[in-house]
PDB file of C-alpha atoms in Angstrom:
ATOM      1  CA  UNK M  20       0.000   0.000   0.000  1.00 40.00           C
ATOM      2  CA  UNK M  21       3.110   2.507   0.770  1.00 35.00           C
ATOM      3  CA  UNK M  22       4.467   1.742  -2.462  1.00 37.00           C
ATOM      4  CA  UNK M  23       1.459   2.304  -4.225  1.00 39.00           C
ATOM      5  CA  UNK M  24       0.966   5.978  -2.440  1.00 39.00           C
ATOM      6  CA  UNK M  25       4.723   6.984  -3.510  1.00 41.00           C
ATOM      7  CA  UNK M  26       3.990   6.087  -6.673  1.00 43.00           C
ATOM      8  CA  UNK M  27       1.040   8.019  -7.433  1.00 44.00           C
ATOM      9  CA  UNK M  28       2.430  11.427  -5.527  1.00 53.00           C
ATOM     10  CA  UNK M  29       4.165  13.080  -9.083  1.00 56.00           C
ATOM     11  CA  UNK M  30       0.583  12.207 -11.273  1.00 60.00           C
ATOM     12  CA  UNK M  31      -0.845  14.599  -8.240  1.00 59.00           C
ATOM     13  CA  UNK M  32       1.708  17.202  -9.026  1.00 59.00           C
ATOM     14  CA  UNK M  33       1.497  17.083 -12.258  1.00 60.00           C
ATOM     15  CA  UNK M  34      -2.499  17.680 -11.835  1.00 58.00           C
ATOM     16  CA  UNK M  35      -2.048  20.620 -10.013  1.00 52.00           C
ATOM     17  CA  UNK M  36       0.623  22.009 -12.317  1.00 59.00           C
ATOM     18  CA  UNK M  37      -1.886  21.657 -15.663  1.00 65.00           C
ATOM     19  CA  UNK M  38      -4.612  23.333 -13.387  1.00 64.00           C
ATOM     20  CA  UNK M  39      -2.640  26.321 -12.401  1.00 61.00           C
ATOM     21  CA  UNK M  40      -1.230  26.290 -15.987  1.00 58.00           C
ATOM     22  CA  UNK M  41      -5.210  25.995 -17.622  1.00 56.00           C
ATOM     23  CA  UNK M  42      -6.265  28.839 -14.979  1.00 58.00           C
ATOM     24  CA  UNK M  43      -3.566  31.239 -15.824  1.00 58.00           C
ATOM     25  CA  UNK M  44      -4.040  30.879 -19.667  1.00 49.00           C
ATOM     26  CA  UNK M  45      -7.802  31.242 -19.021  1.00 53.00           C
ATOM     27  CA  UNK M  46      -6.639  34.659 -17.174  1.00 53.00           C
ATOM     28  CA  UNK M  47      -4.797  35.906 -19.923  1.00 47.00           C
ATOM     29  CA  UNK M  48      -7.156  34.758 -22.575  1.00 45.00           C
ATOM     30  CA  UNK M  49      -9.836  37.092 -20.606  1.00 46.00           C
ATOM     31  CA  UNK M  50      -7.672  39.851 -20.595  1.00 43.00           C
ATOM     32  CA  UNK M  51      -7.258  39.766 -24.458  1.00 38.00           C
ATOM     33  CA  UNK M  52     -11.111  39.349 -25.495  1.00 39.00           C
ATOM     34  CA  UNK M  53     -11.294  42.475 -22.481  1.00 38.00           C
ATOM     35  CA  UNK M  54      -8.826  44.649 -24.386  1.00 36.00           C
ATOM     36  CA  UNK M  55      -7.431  44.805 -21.083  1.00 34.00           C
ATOM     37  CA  UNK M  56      -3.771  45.730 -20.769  1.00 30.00           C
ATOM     38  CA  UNK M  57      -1.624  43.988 -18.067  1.00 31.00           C
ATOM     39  CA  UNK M  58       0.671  46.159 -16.272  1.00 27.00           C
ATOM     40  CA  UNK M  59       3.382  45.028 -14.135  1.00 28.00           C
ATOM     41  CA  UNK M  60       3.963  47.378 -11.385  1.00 26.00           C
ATOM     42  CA  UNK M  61       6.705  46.726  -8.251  1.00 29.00           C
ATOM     43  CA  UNK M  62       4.307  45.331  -5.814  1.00 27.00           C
ATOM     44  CA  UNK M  63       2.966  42.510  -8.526  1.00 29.00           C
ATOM     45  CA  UNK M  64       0.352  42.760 -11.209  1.00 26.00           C
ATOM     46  CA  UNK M  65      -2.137  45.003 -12.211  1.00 27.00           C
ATOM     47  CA  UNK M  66      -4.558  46.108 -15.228  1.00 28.00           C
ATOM     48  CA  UNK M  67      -4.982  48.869 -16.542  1.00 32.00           C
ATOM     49  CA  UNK M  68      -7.845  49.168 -19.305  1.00 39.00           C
ATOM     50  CA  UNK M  69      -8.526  52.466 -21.502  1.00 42.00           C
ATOM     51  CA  UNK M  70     -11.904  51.080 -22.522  1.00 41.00           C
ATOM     52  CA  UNK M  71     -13.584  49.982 -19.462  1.00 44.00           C
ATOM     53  CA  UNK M  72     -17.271  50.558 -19.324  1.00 45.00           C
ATOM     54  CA  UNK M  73     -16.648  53.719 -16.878  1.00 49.00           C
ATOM     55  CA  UNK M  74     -14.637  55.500 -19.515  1.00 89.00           C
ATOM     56  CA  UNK M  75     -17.042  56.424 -21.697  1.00 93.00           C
ATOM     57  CA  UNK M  76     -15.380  58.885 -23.616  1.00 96.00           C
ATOM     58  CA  UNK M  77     -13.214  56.976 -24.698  1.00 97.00           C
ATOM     59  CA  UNK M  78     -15.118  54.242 -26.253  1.00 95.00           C
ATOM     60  CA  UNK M  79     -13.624  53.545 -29.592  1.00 96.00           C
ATOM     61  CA  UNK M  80     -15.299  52.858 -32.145  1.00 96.00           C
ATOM     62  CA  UNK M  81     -13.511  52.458 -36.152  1.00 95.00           C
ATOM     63  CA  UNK M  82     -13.439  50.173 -38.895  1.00 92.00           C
ATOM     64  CA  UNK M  83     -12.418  47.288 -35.850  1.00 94.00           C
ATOM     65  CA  UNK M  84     -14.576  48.411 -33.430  1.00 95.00           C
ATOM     66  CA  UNK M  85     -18.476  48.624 -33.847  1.00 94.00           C
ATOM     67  CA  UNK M  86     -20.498  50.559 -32.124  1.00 92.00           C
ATOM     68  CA  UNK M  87     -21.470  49.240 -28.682  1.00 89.00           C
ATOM     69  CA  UNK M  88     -24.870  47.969 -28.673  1.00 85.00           C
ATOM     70  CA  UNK M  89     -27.740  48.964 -26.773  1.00 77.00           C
ATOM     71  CA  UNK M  90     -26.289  52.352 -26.044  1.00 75.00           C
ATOM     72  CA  UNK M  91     -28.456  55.355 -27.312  1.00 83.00           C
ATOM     73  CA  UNK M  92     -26.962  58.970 -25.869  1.00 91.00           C
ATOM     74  CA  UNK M  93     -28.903  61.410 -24.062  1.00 96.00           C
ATOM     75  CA  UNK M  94     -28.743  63.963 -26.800  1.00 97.00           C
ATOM     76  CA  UNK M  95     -28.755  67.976 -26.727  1.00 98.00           C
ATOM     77  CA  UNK M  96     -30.008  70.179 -29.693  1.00 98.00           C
ATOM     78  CA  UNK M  97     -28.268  72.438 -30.562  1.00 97.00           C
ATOM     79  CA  UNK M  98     -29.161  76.074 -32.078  1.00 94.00           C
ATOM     80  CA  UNK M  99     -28.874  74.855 -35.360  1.00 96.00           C
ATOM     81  CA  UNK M 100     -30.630  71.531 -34.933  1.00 96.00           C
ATOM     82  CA  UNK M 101     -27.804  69.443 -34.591  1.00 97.00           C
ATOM     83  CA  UNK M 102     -27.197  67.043 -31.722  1.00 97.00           C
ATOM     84  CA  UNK M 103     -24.342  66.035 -29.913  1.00 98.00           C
ATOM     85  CA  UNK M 104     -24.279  63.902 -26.354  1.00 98.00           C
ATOM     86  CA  UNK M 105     -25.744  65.554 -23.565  1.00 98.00           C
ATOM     87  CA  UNK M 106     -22.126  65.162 -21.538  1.00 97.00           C
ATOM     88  CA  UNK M 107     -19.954  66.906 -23.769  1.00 98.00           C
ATOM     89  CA  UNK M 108     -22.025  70.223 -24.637  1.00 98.00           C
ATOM     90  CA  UNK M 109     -20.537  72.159 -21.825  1.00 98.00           C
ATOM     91  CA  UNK M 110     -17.131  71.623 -23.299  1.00 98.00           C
ATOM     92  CA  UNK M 111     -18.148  72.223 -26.626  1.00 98.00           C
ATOM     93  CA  UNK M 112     -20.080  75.546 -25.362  1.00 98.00           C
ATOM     94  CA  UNK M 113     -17.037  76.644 -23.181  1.00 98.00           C
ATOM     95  CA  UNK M 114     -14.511  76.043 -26.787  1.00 98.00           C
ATOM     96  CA  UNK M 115     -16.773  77.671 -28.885  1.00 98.00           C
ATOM     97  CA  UNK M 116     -17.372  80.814 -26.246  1.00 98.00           C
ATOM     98  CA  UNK M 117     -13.473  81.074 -26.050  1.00 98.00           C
ATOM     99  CA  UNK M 118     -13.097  80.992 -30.104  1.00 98.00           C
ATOM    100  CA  UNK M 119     -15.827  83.384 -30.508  1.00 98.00           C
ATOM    101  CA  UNK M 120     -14.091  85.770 -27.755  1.00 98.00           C
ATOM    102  CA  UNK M 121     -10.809  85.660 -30.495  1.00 97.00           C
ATOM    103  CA  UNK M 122     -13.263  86.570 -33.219  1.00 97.00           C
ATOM    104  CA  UNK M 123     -13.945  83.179 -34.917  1.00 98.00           C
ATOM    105  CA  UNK M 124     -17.430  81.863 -35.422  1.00 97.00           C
ATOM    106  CA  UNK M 125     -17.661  77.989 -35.642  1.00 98.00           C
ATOM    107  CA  UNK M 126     -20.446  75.798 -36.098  1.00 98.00           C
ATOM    108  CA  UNK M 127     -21.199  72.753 -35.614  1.00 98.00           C
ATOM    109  CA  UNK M 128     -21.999  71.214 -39.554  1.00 97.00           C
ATOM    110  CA  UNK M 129     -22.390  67.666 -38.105  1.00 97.00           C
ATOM    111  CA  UNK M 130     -22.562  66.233 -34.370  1.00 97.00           C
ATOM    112  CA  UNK M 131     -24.695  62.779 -33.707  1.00 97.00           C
ATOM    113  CA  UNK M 132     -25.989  60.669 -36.282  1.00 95.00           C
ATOM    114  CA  UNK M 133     -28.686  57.674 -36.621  1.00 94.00           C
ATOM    115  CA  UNK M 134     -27.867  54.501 -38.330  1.00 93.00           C
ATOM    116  CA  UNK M 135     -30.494  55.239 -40.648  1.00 95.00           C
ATOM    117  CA  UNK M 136     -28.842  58.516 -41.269  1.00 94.00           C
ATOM    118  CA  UNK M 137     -25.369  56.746 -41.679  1.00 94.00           C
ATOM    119  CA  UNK M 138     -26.954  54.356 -43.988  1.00 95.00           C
ATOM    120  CA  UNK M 139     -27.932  56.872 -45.859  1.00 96.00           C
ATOM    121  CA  UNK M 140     -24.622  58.536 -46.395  1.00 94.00           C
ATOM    122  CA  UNK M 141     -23.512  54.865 -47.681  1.00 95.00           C
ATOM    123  CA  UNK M 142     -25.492  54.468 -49.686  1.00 96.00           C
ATOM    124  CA  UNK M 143     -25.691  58.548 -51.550  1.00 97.00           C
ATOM    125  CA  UNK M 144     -22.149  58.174 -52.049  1.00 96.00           C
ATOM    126  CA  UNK M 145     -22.052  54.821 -53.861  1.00 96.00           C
ATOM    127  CA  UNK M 146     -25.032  56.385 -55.769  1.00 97.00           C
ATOM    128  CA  UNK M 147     -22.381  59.484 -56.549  1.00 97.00           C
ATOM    129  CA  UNK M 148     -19.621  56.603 -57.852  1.00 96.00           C
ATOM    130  CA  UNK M 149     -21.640  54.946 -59.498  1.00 97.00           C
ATOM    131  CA  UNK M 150     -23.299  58.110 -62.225  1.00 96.00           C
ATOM    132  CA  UNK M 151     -19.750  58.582 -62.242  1.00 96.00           C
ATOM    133  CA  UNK M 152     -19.355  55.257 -64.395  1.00 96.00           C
ATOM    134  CA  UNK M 153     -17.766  53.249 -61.386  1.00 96.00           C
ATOM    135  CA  UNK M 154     -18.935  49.263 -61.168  1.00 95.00           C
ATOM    136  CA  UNK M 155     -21.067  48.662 -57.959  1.00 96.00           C
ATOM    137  CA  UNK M 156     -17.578  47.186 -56.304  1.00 94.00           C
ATOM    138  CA  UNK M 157     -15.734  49.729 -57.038  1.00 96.00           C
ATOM    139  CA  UNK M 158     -18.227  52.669 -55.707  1.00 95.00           C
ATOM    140  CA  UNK M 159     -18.896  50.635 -52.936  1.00 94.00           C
ATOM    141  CA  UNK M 160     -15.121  50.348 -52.265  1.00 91.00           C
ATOM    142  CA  UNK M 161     -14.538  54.188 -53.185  1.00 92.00           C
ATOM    143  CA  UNK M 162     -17.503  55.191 -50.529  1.00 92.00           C
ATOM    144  CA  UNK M 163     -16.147  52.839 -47.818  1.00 87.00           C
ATOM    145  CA  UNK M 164     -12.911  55.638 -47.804  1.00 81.00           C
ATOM    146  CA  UNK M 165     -15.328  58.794 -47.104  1.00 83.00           C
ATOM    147  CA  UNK M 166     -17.771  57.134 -45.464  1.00 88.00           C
ATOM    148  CA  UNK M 167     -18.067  54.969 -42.045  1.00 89.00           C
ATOM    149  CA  UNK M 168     -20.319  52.166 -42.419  1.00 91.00           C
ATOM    150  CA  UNK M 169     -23.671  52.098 -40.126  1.00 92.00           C
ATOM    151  CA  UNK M 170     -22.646  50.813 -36.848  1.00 93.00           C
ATOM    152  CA  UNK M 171     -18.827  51.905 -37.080  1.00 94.00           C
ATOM    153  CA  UNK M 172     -19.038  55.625 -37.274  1.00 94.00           C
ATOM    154  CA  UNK M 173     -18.179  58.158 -34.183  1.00 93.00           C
ATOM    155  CA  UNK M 174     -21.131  60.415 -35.056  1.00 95.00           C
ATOM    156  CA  UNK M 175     -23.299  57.636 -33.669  1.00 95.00           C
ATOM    157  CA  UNK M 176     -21.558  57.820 -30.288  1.00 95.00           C
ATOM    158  CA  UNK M 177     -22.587  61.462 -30.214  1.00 96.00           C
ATOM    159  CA  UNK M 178     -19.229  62.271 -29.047  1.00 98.00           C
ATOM    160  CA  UNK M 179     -17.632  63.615 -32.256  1.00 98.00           C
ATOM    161  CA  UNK M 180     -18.515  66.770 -34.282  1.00 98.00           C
ATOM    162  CA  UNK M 181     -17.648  68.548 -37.146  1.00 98.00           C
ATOM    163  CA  UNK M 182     -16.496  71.591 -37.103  1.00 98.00           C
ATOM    164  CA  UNK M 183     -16.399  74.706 -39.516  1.00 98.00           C
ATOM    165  CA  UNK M 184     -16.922  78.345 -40.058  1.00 98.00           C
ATOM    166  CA  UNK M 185     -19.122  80.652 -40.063  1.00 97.00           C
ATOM    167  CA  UNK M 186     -18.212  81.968 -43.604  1.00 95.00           C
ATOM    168  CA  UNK M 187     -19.619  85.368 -43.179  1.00 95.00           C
ATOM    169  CA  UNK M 188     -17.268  85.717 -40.090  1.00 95.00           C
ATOM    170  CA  UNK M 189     -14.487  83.509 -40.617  1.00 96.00           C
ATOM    171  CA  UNK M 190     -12.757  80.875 -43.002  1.00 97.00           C
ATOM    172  CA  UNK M 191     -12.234  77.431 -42.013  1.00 98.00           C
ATOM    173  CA  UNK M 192      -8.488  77.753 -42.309  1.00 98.00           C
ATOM    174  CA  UNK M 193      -8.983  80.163 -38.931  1.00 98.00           C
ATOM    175  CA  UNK M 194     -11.301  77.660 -37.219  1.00 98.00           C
ATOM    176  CA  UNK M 195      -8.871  74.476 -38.030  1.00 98.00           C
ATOM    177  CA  UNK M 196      -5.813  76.307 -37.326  1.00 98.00           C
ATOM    178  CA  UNK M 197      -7.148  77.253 -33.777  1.00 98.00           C
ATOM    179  CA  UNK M 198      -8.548  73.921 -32.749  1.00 98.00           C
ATOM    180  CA  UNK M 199      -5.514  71.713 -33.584  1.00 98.00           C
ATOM    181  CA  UNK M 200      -3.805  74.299 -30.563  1.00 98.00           C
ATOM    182  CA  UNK M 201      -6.856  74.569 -28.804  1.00 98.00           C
ATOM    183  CA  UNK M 202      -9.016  71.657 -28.711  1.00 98.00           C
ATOM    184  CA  UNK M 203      -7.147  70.036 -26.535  1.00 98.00           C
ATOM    185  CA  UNK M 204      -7.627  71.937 -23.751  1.00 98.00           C
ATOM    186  CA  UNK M 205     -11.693  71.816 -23.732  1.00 98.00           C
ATOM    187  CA  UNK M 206     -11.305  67.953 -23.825  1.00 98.00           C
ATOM    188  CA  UNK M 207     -10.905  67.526 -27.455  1.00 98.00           C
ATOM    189  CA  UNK M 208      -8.886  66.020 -30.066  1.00 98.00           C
ATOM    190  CA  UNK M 209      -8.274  65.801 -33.809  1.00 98.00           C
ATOM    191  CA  UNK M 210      -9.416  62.172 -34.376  1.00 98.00           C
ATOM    192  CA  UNK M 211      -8.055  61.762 -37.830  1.00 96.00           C
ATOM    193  CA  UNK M 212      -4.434  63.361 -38.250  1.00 97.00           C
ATOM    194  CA  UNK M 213      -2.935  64.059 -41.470  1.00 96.00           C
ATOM    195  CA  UNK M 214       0.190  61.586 -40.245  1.00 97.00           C
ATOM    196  CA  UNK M 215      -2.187  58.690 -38.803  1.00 97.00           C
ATOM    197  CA  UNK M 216      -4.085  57.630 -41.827  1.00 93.00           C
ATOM    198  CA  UNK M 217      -2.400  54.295 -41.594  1.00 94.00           C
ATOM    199  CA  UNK M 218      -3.320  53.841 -38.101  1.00 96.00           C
ATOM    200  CA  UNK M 219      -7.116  55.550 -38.217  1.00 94.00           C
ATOM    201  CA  UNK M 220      -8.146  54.038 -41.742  1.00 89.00           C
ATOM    202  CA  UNK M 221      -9.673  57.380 -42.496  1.00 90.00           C
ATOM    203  CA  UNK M 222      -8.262  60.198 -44.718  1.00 88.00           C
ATOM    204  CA  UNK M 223      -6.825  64.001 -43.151  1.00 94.00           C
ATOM    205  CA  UNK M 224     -10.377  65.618 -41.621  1.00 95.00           C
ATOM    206  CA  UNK M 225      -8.903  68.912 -39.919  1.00 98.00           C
ATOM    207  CA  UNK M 226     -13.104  69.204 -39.034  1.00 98.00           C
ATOM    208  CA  UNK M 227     -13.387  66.212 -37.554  1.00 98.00           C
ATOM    209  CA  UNK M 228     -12.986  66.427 -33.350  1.00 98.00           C
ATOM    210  CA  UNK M 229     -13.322  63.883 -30.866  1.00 98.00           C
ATOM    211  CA  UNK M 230     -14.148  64.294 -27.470  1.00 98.00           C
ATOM    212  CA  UNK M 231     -12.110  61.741 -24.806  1.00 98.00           C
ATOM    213  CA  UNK M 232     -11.887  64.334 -21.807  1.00 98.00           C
ATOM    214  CA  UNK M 233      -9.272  66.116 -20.572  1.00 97.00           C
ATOM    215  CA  UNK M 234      -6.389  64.213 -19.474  1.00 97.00           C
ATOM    216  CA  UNK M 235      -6.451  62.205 -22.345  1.00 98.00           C
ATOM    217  CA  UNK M 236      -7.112  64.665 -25.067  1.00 98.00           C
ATOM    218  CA  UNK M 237      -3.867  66.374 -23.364  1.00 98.00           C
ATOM    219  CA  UNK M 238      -1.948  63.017 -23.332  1.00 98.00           C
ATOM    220  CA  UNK M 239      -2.988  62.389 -26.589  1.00 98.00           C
ATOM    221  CA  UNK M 240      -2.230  66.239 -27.459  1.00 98.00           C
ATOM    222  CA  UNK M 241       1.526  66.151 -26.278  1.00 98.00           C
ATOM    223  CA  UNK M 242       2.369  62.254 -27.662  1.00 98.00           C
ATOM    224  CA  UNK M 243       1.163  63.560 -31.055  1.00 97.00           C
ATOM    225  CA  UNK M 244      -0.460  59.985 -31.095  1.00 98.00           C
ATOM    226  CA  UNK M 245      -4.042  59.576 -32.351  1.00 98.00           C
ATOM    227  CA  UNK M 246      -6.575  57.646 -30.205  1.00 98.00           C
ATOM    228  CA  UNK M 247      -6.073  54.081 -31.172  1.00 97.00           C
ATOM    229  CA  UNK M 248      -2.562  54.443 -29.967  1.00 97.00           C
ATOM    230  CA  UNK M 249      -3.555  56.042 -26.926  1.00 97.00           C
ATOM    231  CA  UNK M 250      -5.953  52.611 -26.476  1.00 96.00           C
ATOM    232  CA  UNK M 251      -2.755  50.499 -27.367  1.00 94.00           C
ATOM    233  CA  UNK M 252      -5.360  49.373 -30.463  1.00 89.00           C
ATOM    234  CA  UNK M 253      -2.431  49.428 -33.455  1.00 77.00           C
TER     235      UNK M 253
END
């Protein structure tokens, strides 16, 4: 019976090994489907995740990254009918009062959008390609580079805006030129730099802001990074 005990001990260590083995993989698996990123720190291990459900603004959302689902904003209107998430108007307010005060007039030319109204944009833009002699694959392909499709675009977070001038008061040139120094400051970034199209999958849009709060927009601001970097999503 003794020799039959000994025998058996190193099958029960190697049991426990493969379970501690299984559990840790199963950890680390988690993490991954999570987006979670581990952080080793001196007194052991931690996590750190950019896109935990607190942080809403900075939920990404690209040609990766659909929009969550089951989320509709709590949207303001604003003057000129256009909506934007009920959270960031006193940001946006408080950047547009401090442009105005330098004598630039933006508005707001797009802010939250439907999927219906995304759909829409599809699918008036492959129209466009396609009285321009394209085949359907190719306007489809051509409108997939100017236009998000429904459930992957940032105007249907509510969260992003575009931004231009009042042309009887100001050019464009004056309202880009002062958010890419500005923006940052009210909580806002440019989502889709010139030198990030690579990363972003969309084309130069010095109209197109983002808002992610402040720390990050400064983060992102000073890094000269774009937002799926900031995520550690490249």
């Amino acid at each position: 019976m003794t020799y039959h005990t000994r025998k058996k001990r190193p099958q029960l260590w190697i049991a426990v090994t493969l379970l501690i083995g299984f559990l840790l993989v199963a950890m680390l698996y988690a993490c991954i489907q999570r987006r979670t990123i581990p952080i080793v720190s001196d007194v052991g291990f931690s996590f750190f995740d950019h896109t935990s459900n607190t942080d809403w603004n900075l939920v990404l959302v690209n040609a990766d990254h659909a929009l969550p689902k089951g989320e509709t904003p709590e949207l303001t209107t604003l003057s000129n009918g256009k909506q934007v998430d009920s959270r960031i108007y006193p940001a946006l307010q408080e950047m547009f009062d401090a442009m105005r005060a330098e004598g630039i007039e933006p508005v707001v030319g797009e802010g939250y959008r439907t999927e219906q109204q995304q759909r829409d944009m599809m699918r008036d833009q492959i129209d466009a390609y396609l009285a321009e002699g394209y085949s359907q694959s190719e306007a489809e392909s051509l409108a997939a580079d100017l236009v998000a499709q429904p459930g992957y675009s940032e105007h249907q977070l509510g969260l992003a805006v575009d931004i231009n001038a009042d042309k009887s008061i100001s050019t464009n040139e004056e309202v880009y030129a002062w958010l890419a120094e500005h923006a940052w400051e009210y909580g806002f970034i440019l989502r889709y730099p010139a030198d990030k199209t690579e990363i972003t999958g969309i084309s130069y849009e010095p109209w197109h802001y983002r808002y992610v709060g402040p720390d990050a927009a400064k983060e992102i601001y000073d890094k000269q990074i774009c937002l799926e970097e900031y995520l550690g999503e490249t």
